[in-house]
Structure formats: C-alpha cells, structure tokens
Amino acid sequence: MHRLFAGVVAMTVSTAAAIAQEETDPESGDTAGPDAPFGLRVPEGVFSRGYLRLGLGSTNGEDMITFQLDGAESKYRLGNESDVYGEFGLGYGQTLENGSEFISEFMFNVYGDSNAYTNGAEFAGDSGVVQAYAGIENVGDAAFREAFFWAGRRFYRRRDVHMTDFYYENMSGDGAGIENARIGPVGLSTAVFYYDDDTIDYQSAAIDARVHDIALGGPWLGEV
C-alpha cells in the first residue's frame, strides 16, 4: 500500500497474508482486551512486516517546521511530519502438534530529521529494538483456549488518536504475561513490565491486570 499526500509518503509492507487485523467497531464502544499479536491466526513459517514514513517540505525556503500549538502534547500528522520513521519486523510462526501456535518476532525502528535530505544537514538518526518476544497461543482448553503466554519486549495495550499521533494508553515494554484467558463470560489479561530509560535515569516496574469483554447490554463491552 502506497500513499502520497501533501509531501508525505507512507508505506506498509507485509509478507504474511494470514495476519489477522484487529477487528473493532467504533460505534459499538468495543473495548476488548489486549489481543495477541496475530489474534488466533498465527502465520506459518517466516514472515515479515514493516512501515516506513518520510515527510519532506520547507517553510519559507528553510527547514520544514511541523505546526503544533504551544503546550500541546500532540499534533496533527498528515503533511505535518518533518521526519523519517520506519519499523521493520522479522518473525517465525508454527502450529505445534497439540494445536497450539508458537510465535516469535524481532522488530527494530529507525528515525531521524528528514530536513537533512533537503538542506544537506546531518541526518542525526537513531534506531532501536522495539519488539523482541516469543510466546504460545491457544494453550489447552477451557480458560486458556484463546490465551497467549508471552515474554520479551512487545507493543502492548496501545490505543491512540491516530490523526494526532497521541497514545492515551501504551503499556509497551519488557515483560511477560498472559492475555485473553477466559473466566466464565469475561476475559482476563495480566502482565508484569520493567522500564529502564538511561537517558532520563528512570526505572520502574508495573503490573497491568484487566478484566475485559464485560457485557453491558447490546453491543457494548466494559473493561476494568
């Protein structure tokens, strides 16, 4: 898929045709719990996926400046991104003899100031590992039939207002957990995370526990 709008090029790539996309219905108020990386359809064998964005432009003939209100925590995106950002993942999936599914993935990102391409400045880019995890889905029957046991570094519990690039919930980090265990009619997801940021000398541990898929009547679901 290729998109070109107002000087912004974005491209997404995937070689795993069986990858399940998260199904949401904004009008139903769906607040289902955190999903395993591929739902209940793990791609077989080696797979890859990725995303690349490049914003180019100028402001009065000088560097492109992204517009943002003073004090705002986020900004609008389309045509208003003066950076290069990409994520590239490589993984492996396999169905086991007992019907469970093994999945592992490694993903790194790259980013930098795209003004370097138009004014000859230093790119000043950087990169990092954003995902490196392994886990097993569909373990056993009953409560764990749809559960995902995982450990490593993962994107986890990310919800955002996409057009402003603002994540109002994001538990991603290094940890381990169980997702989508079923306790009667509701789901249970719990995980332990450890965060360590050398840049700002910050360390923290967190336990995230959620009861979700609570029927509230009609198509509405609740979460605690």
Short mmCIF file of C-alpha atoms in Angstrom, two decimals:
data_model
loop_
_atom_site.label_atom_id
_atom_site.label_comp_id
_atom_site.label_asym_id
_atom_site.label_seq_id
_atom_site.Cartn_x
_atom_site.Cartn_y
_atom_site.Cartn_z
CA MET A 1 0.00 0.00 0.00
CA HIS A 2 1.38 3.38 -1.02
CA ARG A 3 0.01 6.79 -0.10
CA LEU A 4 1.19 10.23 -1.16
CA PHE A 5 -0.44 13.30 0.35
CA ALA A 6 0.91 16.81 0.86
CA GLY A 7 4.50 15.75 0.60
CA VAL A 8 4.20 12.75 2.91
CA VAL A 9 4.96 9.23 1.72
CA ALA A 10 3.91 6.27 3.85
CA MET A 11 4.35 2.61 3.00
CA THR A 12 3.38 -0.56 4.81
CA VAL A 13 4.76 -3.96 3.86
CA SER A 14 3.84 -7.47 4.96
CA THR A 15 4.61 -10.94 3.61
CA ALA A 16 2.22 -12.75 5.97
CA ALA A 17 -1.10 -12.82 4.18
CA ALA A 18 -2.72 -14.70 7.06
CA ILE A 19 -2.01 -11.97 9.62
CA ALA A 20 -5.25 -11.10 11.38
CA GLN A 21 -6.09 -7.44 11.76
CA GLU A 22 -7.68 -6.26 14.98
CA GLU A 23 -11.43 -6.02 14.45
CA THR A 24 -13.02 -3.02 16.15
CA ASP A 25 -16.35 -1.31 15.81
CA PRO A 26 -16.09 2.33 16.95
CA GLU A 27 -19.87 2.68 17.06
CA SER A 28 -20.31 -0.26 19.43
CA GLY A 29 -17.99 1.07 22.12
CA ASP A 30 -15.88 -2.09 21.83
CA THR A 31 -13.19 -2.17 24.50
CA ALA A 32 -11.97 -5.73 24.10
CA GLY A 33 -8.83 -6.68 26.00
CA PRO A 34 -5.33 -6.61 24.54
CA ASP A 35 -5.06 -9.01 21.65
CA ALA A 36 -2.19 -11.38 20.99
CA PRO A 37 -0.04 -10.18 18.07
CA PHE A 38 -1.97 -12.08 15.41
CA GLY A 39 -5.27 -12.96 17.00
CA LEU A 40 -5.98 -16.65 16.51
CA ARG A 41 -4.27 -17.00 13.13
CA VAL A 42 -0.52 -17.17 13.50
CA PRO A 43 1.33 -17.03 10.15
CA GLU A 44 3.14 -20.26 9.30
CA GLY A 45 6.87 -20.10 8.74
CA VAL A 46 8.97 -16.98 8.34
CA PHE A 47 7.10 -13.69 7.97
CA SER A 48 7.99 -10.02 7.78
CA ARG A 49 6.15 -6.77 8.15
CA GLY A 50 7.06 -3.12 8.26
CA TYR A 51 6.22 0.53 7.92
CA LEU A 52 8.12 3.50 6.51
CA ARG A 53 7.23 7.18 6.54
CA LEU A 54 9.12 10.11 5.01
CA GLY A 55 7.97 13.72 5.26
CA LEU A 56 9.65 16.34 3.02
CA GLY A 57 8.92 20.05 2.77
CA SER A 58 10.08 23.56 3.57
CA THR A 59 8.96 26.64 5.49
CA ASN A 60 9.77 29.93 3.74
CA GLY A 61 12.56 28.17 1.87
CA GLU A 62 14.14 26.90 5.08
CA ASP A 63 13.69 23.73 7.14
CA MET A 64 10.25 22.18 7.24
CA ILE A 65 8.65 23.03 10.58
CA THR A 66 5.84 20.96 11.98
CA PHE A 67 2.97 23.03 13.35
CA GLN A 68 1.90 22.44 16.93
CA LEU A 69 0.05 24.56 19.47
CA ASP A 70 2.07 25.84 22.42
CA GLY A 71 1.85 23.38 25.28
CA ALA A 72 0.06 20.74 23.23
CA GLU A 73 1.05 17.11 23.83
CA SER A 74 0.34 16.10 20.23
CA LYS A 75 -0.11 17.49 16.73
CA TYR A 76 -1.91 16.63 13.53
CA ARG A 77 0.03 14.32 11.25
CA LEU A 78 -0.81 14.25 7.54
CA GLY A 79 1.51 16.68 5.75
CA ASN A 80 2.86 17.84 9.11
CA GLU A 81 5.73 15.43 9.79
CA SER A 82 9.30 16.52 9.12
CA ASP A 83 10.89 13.20 9.96
CA VAL A 84 11.79 9.75 8.71
CA TYR A 85 10.39 6.84 10.68
CA GLY A 86 10.28 3.14 9.97
CA GLU A 87 9.63 -0.19 11.69
CA PHE A 88 10.86 -3.48 10.26
CA GLY A 89 10.00 -6.85 11.75
CA LEU A 90 11.01 -10.45 11.05
CA GLY A 91 9.40 -13.41 12.78
CA TYR A 92 8.52 -17.07 12.73
CA GLY A 93 5.27 -18.89 13.42
CA GLN A 94 4.47 -22.59 13.67
CA THR A 95 1.49 -24.73 14.64
CA LEU A 96 2.52 -27.34 17.20
CA GLU A 97 1.35 -30.96 17.34
CA ASN A 98 -1.08 -30.24 20.17
CA GLY A 99 -2.77 -27.47 18.17
CA SER A 100 -1.09 -24.59 19.99
CA GLU A 101 0.75 -21.97 17.95
CA PHE A 102 4.28 -20.69 18.56
CA ILE A 103 5.17 -17.16 17.52
CA SER A 104 8.36 -15.10 17.81
CA GLU A 105 9.28 -11.75 16.33
CA PHE A 106 12.12 -9.25 16.26
CA MET A 107 11.44 -5.66 15.19
CA PHE A 108 13.64 -2.57 15.11
CA ASN A 109 12.86 1.02 14.24
CA VAL A 110 14.79 3.86 12.61
CA TYR A 111 14.11 7.58 12.81
CA GLY A 112 15.67 10.95 12.10
CA ASP A 113 15.15 14.51 10.80
CA SER A 114 14.15 14.46 7.13
CA ASN A 115 15.34 18.07 6.68
CA ALA A 116 18.77 16.56 6.22
CA TYR A 117 17.65 15.42 2.75
CA THR A 118 16.76 18.93 1.59
CA ASN A 119 19.37 21.18 3.19
CA GLY A 120 22.41 18.95 3.47
CA ALA A 121 22.35 18.91 7.27
CA GLU A 122 23.44 15.95 9.36
CA PHE A 123 20.78 13.27 9.44
CA ALA A 124 21.23 12.68 13.19
CA GLY A 125 19.20 9.49 13.06
CA ASP A 126 18.92 6.71 15.57
CA SER A 127 17.48 3.23 15.87
CA GLY A 128 16.42 0.73 18.49
CA VAL A 129 14.79 -2.61 19.16
CA VAL A 130 11.07 -2.10 19.76
CA GLN A 131 9.96 -5.74 19.81
CA ALA A 132 11.74 -9.00 20.64
CA TYR A 133 9.38 -11.57 22.09
CA ALA A 134 8.24 -15.18 21.92
CA GLY A 135 5.04 -16.85 23.02
CA ILE A 136 2.45 -19.58 22.58
CA GLU A 137 -1.20 -19.07 21.69
CA ASN A 138 -4.22 -21.36 22.10
CA VAL A 139 -2.89 -23.35 25.02
CA GLY A 140 -5.17 -26.19 26.10
CA ASP A 141 -8.91 -25.89 26.51
CA ALA A 142 -11.39 -24.02 28.67
CA ALA A 143 -9.85 -20.87 30.24
CA PHE A 144 -6.68 -20.96 28.11
CA ARG A 145 -8.17 -21.96 24.76
CA GLU A 146 -7.70 -18.43 23.39
CA ALA A 147 -4.90 -17.33 25.73
CA PHE A 148 -1.48 -16.08 24.73
CA PHE A 149 1.53 -16.73 27.01
CA TRP A 150 4.41 -14.43 26.13
CA ALA A 151 7.72 -12.99 27.33
CA GLY A 152 10.08 -10.35 25.94
CA ARG A 153 9.66 -6.81 24.59
CA ARG A 154 6.33 -6.07 22.94
CA PHE A 155 3.94 -3.43 21.73
CA TYR A 156 1.24 -3.85 24.35
CA ARG A 157 -2.03 -2.17 25.06
CA ARG A 158 -1.57 0.66 22.57
CA ARG A 159 -4.56 2.89 21.91
CA ASP A 160 -4.19 6.19 20.14
CA VAL A 161 -5.88 9.05 18.37
CA HIS A 162 -4.17 8.28 15.10
CA MET A 163 -4.60 11.59 13.27
CA THR A 164 -2.83 13.40 16.14
CA ASP A 165 -0.33 10.60 16.85
CA PHE A 166 -1.30 10.66 20.52
CA TYR A 167 -1.19 7.45 22.56
CA TYR A 168 -3.53 7.81 25.50
CA GLU A 169 -2.74 4.26 26.58
CA ASN A 170 0.52 2.43 25.94
CA MET A 171 1.95 -0.24 28.27
CA SER A 172 4.61 -1.43 25.80
CA GLY A 173 7.88 -2.60 27.33
CA ASP A 174 9.93 -5.54 28.60
CA GLY A 175 7.91 -8.11 30.48
CA ALA A 176 5.84 -11.28 30.50
CA GLY A 177 2.17 -12.03 30.70
CA ILE A 178 -0.97 -13.94 29.84
CA GLU A 179 -3.56 -12.43 27.52
CA ASN A 180 -7.17 -13.31 26.85
CA ALA A 181 -7.70 -16.05 29.41
CA ARG A 182 -11.42 -16.69 29.78
CA ILE A 183 -13.05 -16.64 33.21
CA GLY A 184 -16.64 -17.51 32.53
CA PRO A 185 -18.12 -14.88 30.19
CA VAL A 186 -15.28 -12.34 30.63
CA GLY A 187 -11.62 -12.13 29.63
CA LEU A 188 -8.59 -11.70 31.88
CA SER A 189 -5.23 -10.27 30.79
CA THR A 190 -2.31 -9.62 33.11
CA ALA A 191 1.34 -8.73 32.60
CA VAL A 192 4.42 -7.57 34.52
CA PHE A 193 6.67 -4.89 32.97
CA TYR A 194 10.02 -3.35 33.77
CA TYR A 195 11.02 0.00 32.29
CA ASP A 196 14.58 1.35 32.22
CA ASP A 197 15.47 4.61 30.45
CA ASP A 198 19.13 5.59 30.76
CA THR A 199 18.52 8.93 29.04
CA ILE A 200 16.48 10.32 31.92
CA ASP A 201 17.75 7.91 34.60
CA TYR A 202 14.36 6.31 35.09
CA GLN A 203 13.47 2.81 36.26
CA SER A 204 10.04 1.45 37.07
CA ALA A 205 8.11 -1.79 37.42
CA ALA A 206 4.40 -2.17 36.75
CA ILE A 207 1.70 -4.82 36.95
CA ASP A 208 -1.12 -4.48 34.44
CA ALA A 209 -4.24 -6.53 35.17
CA ARG A 210 -7.52 -6.19 33.26
CA VAL A 211 -10.92 -7.83 33.24
CA HIS A 212 -12.46 -7.18 29.83
CA ASP A 213 -15.27 -8.22 27.48
CA ILE A 214 -17.77 -7.47 30.25
CA ALA A 215 -21.26 -7.48 28.70
CA LEU A 216 -23.01 -4.15 29.33
CA GLY A 217 -26.03 -4.76 27.17
CA GLY A 218 -26.41 -4.77 23.42
CA PRO A 219 -23.08 -4.47 21.58
CA TRP A 220 -21.38 -2.64 24.48
CA LEU A 221 -18.46 -4.17 26.37
CA GLY A 222 -16.76 -2.93 29.52
CA GLU A 223 -13.28 -3.17 30.99
CA VAL A 224 -11.83 -2.76 34.47
#
